PDB file of C-alpha atoms in Angstrom:
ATOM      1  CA  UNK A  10      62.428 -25.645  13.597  1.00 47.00           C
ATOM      2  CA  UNK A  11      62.009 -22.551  10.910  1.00 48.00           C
ATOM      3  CA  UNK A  12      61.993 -22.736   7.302  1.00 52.00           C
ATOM      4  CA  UNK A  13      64.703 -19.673   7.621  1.00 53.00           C
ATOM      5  CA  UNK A  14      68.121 -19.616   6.948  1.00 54.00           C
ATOM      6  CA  UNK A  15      70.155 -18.580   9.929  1.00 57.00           C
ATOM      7  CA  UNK A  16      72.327 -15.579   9.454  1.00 56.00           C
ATOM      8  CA  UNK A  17      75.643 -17.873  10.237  1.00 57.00           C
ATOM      9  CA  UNK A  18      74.331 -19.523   6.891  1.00 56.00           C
ATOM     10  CA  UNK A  19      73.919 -16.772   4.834  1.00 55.00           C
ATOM     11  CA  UNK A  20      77.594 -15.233   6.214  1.00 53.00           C
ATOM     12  CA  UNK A  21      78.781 -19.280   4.991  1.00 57.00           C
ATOM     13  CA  UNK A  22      77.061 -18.485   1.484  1.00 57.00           C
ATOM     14  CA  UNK A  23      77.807 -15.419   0.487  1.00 54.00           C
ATOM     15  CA  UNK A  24      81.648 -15.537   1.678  1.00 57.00           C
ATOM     16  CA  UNK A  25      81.191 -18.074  -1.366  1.00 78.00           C
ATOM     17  CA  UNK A  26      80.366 -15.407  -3.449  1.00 85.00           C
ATOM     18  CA  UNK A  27      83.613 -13.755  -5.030  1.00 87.00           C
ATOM     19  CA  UNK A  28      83.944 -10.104  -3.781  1.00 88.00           C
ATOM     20  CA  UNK A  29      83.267  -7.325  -6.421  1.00 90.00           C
ATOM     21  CA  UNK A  30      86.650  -6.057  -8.488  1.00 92.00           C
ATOM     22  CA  UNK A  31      88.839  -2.803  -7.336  1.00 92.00           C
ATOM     23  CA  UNK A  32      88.621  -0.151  -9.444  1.00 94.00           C
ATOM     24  CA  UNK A  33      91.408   2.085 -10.299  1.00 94.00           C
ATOM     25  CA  UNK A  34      91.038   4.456  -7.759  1.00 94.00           C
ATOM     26  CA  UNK A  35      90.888   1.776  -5.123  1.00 93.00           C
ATOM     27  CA  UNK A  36      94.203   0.351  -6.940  1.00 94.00           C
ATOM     28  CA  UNK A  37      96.184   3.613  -7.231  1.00 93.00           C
ATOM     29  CA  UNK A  38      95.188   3.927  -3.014  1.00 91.00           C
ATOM     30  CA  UNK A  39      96.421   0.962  -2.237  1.00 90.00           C
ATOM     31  CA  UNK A  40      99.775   1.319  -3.927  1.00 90.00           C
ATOM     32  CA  UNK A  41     100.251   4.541  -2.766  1.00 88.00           C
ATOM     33  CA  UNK A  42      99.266   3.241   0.975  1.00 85.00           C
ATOM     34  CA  UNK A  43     101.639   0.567   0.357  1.00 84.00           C
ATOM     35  CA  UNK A  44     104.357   3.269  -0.690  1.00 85.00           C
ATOM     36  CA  UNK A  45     103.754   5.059   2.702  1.00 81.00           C
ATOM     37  CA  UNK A  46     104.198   2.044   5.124  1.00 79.00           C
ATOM     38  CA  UNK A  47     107.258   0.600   3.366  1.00 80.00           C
ATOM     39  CA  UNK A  48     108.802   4.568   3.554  1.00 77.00           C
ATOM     40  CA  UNK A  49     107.228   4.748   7.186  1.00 72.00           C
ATOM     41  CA  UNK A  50     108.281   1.325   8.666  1.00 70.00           C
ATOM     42  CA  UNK A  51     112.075   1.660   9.332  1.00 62.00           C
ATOM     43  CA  UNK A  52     111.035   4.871  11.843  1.00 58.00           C
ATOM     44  CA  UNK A  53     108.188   2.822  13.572  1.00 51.00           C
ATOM     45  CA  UNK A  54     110.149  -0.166  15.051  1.00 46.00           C
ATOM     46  CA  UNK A  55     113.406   1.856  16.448  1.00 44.00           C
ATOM     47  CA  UNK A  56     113.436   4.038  19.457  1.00 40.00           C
ATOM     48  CA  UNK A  57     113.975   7.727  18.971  1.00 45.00           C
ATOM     49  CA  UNK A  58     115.096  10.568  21.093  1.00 43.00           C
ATOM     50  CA  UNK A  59     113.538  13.309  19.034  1.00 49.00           C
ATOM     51  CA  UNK A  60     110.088  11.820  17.923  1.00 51.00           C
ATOM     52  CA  UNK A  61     109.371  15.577  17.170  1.00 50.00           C
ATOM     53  CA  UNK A  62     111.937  15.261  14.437  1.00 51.00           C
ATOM     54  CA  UNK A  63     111.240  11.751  12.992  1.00 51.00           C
ATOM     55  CA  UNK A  64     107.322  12.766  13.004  1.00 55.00           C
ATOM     56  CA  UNK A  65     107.865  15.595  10.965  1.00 63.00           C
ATOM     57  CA  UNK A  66     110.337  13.704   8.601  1.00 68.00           C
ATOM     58  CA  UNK A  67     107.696  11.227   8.042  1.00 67.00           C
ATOM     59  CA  UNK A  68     105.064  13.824   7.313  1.00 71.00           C
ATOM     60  CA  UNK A  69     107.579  14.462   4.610  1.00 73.00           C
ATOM     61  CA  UNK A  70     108.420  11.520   3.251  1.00 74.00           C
ATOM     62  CA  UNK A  71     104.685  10.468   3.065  1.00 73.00           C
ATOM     63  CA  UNK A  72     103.666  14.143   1.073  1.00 74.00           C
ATOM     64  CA  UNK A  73     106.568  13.447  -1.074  1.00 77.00           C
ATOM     65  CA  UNK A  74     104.708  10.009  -1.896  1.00 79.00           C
ATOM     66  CA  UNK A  75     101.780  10.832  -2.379  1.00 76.00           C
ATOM     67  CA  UNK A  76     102.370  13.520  -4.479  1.00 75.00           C
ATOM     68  CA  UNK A  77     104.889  12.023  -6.362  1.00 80.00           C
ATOM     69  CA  UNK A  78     104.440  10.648  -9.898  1.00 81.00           C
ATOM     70  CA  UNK A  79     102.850   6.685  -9.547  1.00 83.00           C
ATOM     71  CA  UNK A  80     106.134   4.336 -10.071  1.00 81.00           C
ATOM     72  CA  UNK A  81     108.901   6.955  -9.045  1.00 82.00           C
ATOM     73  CA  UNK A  82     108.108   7.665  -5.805  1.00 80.00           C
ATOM     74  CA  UNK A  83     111.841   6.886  -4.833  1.00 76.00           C
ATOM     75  CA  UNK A  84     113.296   8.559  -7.425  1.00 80.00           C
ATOM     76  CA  UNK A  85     115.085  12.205  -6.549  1.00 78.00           C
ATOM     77  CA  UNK A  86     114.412  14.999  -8.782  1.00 78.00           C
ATOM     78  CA  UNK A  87     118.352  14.822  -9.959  1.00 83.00           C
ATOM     79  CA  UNK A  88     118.118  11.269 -10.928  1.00 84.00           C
ATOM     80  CA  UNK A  89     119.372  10.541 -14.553  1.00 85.00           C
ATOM     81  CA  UNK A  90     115.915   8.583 -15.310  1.00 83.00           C
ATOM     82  CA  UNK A  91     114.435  12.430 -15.864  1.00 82.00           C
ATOM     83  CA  UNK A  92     116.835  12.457 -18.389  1.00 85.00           C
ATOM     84  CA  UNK A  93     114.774   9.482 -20.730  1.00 87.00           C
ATOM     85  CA  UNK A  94     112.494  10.466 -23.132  1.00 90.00           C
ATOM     86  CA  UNK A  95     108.800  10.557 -21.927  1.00 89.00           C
ATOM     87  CA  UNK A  96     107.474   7.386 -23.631  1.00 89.00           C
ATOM     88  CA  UNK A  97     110.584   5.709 -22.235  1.00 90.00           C
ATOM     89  CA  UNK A  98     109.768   7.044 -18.825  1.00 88.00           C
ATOM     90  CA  UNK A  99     106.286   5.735 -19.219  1.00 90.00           C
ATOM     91  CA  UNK A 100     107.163   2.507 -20.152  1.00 91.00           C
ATOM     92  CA  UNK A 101     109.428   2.411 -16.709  1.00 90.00           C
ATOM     93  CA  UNK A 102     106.739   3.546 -14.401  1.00 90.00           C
ATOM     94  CA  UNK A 103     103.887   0.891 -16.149  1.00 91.00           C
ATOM     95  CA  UNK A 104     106.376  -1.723 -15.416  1.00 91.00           C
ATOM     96  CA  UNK A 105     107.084  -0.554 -11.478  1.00 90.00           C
ATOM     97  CA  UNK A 106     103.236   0.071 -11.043  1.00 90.00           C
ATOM     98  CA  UNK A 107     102.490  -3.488 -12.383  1.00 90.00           C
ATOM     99  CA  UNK A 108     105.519  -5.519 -10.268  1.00 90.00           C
ATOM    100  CA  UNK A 109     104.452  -3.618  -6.802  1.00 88.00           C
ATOM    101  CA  UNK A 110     100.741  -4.437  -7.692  1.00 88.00           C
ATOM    102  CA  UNK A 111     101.730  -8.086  -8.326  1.00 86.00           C
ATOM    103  CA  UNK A 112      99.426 -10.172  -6.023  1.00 83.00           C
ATOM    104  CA  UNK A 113      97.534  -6.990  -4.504  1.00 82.00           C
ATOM    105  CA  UNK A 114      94.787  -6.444  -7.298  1.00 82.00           C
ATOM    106  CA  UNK A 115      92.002  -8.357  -6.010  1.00 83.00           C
ATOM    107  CA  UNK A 116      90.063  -7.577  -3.351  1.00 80.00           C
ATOM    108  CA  UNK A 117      91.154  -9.523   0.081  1.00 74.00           C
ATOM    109  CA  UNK A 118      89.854 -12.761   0.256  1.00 59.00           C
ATOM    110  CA  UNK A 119      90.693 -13.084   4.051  1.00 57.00           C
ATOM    111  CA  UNK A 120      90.416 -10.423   6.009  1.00 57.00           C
ATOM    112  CA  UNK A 121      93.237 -11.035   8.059  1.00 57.00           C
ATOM    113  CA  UNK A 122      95.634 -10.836   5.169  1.00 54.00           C
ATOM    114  CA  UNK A 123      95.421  -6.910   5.424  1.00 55.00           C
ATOM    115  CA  UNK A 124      97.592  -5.146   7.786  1.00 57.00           C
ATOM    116  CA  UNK A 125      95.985  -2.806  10.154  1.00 57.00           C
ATOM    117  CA  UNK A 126      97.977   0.056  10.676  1.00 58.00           C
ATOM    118  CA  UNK A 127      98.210   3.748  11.497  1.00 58.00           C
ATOM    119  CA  UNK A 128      99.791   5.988   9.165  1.00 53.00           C
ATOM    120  CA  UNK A 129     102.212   7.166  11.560  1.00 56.00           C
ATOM    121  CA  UNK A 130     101.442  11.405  11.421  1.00 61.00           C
ATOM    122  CA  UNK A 131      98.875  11.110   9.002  1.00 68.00           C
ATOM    123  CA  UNK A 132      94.936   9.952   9.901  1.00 75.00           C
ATOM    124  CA  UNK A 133      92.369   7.402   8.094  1.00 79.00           C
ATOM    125  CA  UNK A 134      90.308  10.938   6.985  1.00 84.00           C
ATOM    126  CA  UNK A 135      93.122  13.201   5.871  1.00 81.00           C
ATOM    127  CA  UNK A 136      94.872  10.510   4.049  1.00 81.00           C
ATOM    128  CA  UNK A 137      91.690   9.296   1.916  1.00 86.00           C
ATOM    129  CA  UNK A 138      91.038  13.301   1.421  1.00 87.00           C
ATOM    130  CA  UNK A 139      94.524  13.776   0.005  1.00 85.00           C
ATOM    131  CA  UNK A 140      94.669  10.517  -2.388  1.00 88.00           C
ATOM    132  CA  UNK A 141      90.790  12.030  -3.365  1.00 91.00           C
ATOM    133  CA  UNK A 142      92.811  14.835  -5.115  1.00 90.00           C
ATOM    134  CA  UNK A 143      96.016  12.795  -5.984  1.00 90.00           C
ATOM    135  CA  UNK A 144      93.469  11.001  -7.870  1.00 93.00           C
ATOM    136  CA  UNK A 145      91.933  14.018  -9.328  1.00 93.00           C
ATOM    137  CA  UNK A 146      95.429  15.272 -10.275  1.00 91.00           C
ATOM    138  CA  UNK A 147      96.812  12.516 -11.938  1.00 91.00           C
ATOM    139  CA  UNK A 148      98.239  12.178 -15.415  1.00 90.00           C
ATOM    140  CA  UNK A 149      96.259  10.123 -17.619  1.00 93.00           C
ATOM    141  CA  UNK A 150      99.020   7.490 -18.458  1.00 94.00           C
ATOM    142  CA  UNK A 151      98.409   7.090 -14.334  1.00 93.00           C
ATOM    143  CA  UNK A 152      94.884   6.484 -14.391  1.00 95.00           C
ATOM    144  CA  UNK A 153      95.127   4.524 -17.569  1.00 95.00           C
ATOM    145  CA  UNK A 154      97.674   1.832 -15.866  1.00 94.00           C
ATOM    146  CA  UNK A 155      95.637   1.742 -13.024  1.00 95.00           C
ATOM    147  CA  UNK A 156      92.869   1.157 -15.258  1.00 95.00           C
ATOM    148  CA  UNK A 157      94.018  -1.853 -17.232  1.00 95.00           C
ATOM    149  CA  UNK A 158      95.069  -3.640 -13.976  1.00 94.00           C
ATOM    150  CA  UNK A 159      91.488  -2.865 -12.227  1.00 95.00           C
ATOM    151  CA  UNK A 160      90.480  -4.720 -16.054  1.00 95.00           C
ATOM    152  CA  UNK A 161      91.838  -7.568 -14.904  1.00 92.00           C
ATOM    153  CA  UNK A 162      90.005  -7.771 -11.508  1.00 92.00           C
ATOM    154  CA  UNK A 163      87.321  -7.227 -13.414  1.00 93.00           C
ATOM    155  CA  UNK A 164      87.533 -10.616 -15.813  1.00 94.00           C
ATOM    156  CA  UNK A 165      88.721 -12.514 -12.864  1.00 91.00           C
ATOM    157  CA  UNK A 166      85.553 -11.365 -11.112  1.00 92.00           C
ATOM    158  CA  UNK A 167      83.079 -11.928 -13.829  1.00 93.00           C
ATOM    159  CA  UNK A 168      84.910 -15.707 -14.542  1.00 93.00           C
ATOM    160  CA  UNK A 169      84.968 -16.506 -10.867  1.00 91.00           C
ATOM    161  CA  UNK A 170      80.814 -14.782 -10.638  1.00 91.00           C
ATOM    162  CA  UNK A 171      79.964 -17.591 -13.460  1.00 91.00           C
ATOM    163  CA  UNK A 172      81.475 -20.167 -12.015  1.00 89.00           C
ATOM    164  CA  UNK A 173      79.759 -19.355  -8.350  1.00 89.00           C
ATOM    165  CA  UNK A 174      76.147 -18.878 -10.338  1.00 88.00           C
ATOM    166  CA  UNK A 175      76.819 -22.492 -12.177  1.00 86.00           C
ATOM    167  CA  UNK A 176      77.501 -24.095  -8.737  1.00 83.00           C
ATOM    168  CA  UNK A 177      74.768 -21.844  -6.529  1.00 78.00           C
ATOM    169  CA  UNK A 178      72.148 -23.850  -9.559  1.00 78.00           C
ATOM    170  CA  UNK A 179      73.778 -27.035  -9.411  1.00 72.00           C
ATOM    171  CA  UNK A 180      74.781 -26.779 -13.121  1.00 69.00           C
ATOM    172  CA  UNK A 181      78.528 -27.851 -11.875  1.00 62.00           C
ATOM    173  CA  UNK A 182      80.079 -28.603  -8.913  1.00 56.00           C
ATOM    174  CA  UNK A 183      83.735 -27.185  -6.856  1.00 56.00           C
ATOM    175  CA  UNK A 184      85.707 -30.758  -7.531  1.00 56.00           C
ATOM    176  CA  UNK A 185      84.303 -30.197 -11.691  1.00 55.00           C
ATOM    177  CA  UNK A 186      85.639 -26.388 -11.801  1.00 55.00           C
ATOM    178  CA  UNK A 187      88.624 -27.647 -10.176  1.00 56.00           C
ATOM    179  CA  UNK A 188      89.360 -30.089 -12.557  1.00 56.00           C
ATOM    180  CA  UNK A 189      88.470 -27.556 -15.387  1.00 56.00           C
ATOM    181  CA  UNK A 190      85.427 -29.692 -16.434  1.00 51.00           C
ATOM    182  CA  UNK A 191      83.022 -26.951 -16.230  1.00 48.00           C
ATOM    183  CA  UNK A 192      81.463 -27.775 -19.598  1.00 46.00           C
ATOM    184  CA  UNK A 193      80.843 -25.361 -22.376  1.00 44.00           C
ATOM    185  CA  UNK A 194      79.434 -22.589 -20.354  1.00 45.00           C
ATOM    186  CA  UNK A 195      82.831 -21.424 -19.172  1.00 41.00           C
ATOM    187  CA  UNK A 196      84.648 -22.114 -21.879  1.00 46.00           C
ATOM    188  CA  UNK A 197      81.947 -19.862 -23.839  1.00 45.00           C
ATOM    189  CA  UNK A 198      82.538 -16.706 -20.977  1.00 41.00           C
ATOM    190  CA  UNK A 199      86.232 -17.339 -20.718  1.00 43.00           C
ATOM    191  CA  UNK A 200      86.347 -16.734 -24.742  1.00 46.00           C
ATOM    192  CA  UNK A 201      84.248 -13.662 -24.456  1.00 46.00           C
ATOM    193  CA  UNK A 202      86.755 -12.270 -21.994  1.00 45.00           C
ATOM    194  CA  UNK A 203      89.708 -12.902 -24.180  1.00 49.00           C
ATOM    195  CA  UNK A 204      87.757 -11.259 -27.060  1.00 52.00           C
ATOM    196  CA  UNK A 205      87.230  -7.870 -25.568  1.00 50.00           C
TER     197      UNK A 205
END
């Protein structure tokens, strides 16, 4: 018998290891993914006798997206919501940015939780390529929201990385952090995070 660890063991150990934050690029792609499949999914799962049409209508509806100001991507250019003042405005689109993103900013701890599929007109190359320049193009106030919610990842991440180094040197174990009796080492990082 060898002295190695098997690579089944390592996989076992290292899916222990909490996965690395999104940033706020990864965050503003997935919402705007997410956008695209709810806009594209009423066209996938009916049949239709001009697919020529309903293609190019979805070509549309996905640009419109995409290039659409992050929380009013459903919102027509005549809409009375133009009408608010900016800050108001702002305040709206933080709010509908942070509810869709509910539960979707941390990286997925299964990998069957993500839903595989093809961005009906549009493929895996020219998408990332257009929310590349999206990215580029947005407002500040867009990156900024993105930014504070790829934050939080990121003190999730560094809480859930101490924890995993306390147990990976036996300083703690699972059923302790569980219970919240991780001792004063955690209480010490989860004070630093609050203080930043």
């Amino acid at each position: 018998m060898s002295a190695s660890i098997s690579s089944k063991d390592k996989a076992s150990e290292s899916s222990k290891k909490p996965k690395r934050p999104l940033s706020g690029y990864n965050l503003f792609y997935r919402y705007k993914r997410n956008k695209v499949l709810e806009a594209t999914a009423n066209n996938n799962g009916s049949i239709n006798n001009n697919c020529a049409a309903a293609a190019s209508d979805d070509d549309a509806k996905i640009r419109t997206i995409i290039t659409s100001l992050a929380g009013l991507e459903n919102v027509s250019s005549t809409h009375p919501v133009w009408a608010l003042p900016p800050h108001t405005l702002d305040e709206l689109r933080a709010s509908k940015i942070r509810r869709d993103m509910e539960g979707k900013l941390f990286p997925n701890e299964n990998p069957r939780n993500r839903l595989h599929r093809k961005v009906h007109g549009m493929g895996f190359v020219e998408m990332g390529t257009l929310m590349r320049e999206m990215w580029a193009r947005a407002d500040d106030f867009t990156k900024g929201v993105f930014g504070e919610l790829a934050d939080v990842g990121r003190v999730r991440y560094r809480r859930l990385l101490a924890e995993y180094k306390m147990m990976d040197n036996g300083i703690v174990g699972r059923k302790d952090l569980a219970e919240g009796k991780s001792g004063s080492a955690i209480a010490g990082i989860k004070s630093k995070e609050t203080n930043k």
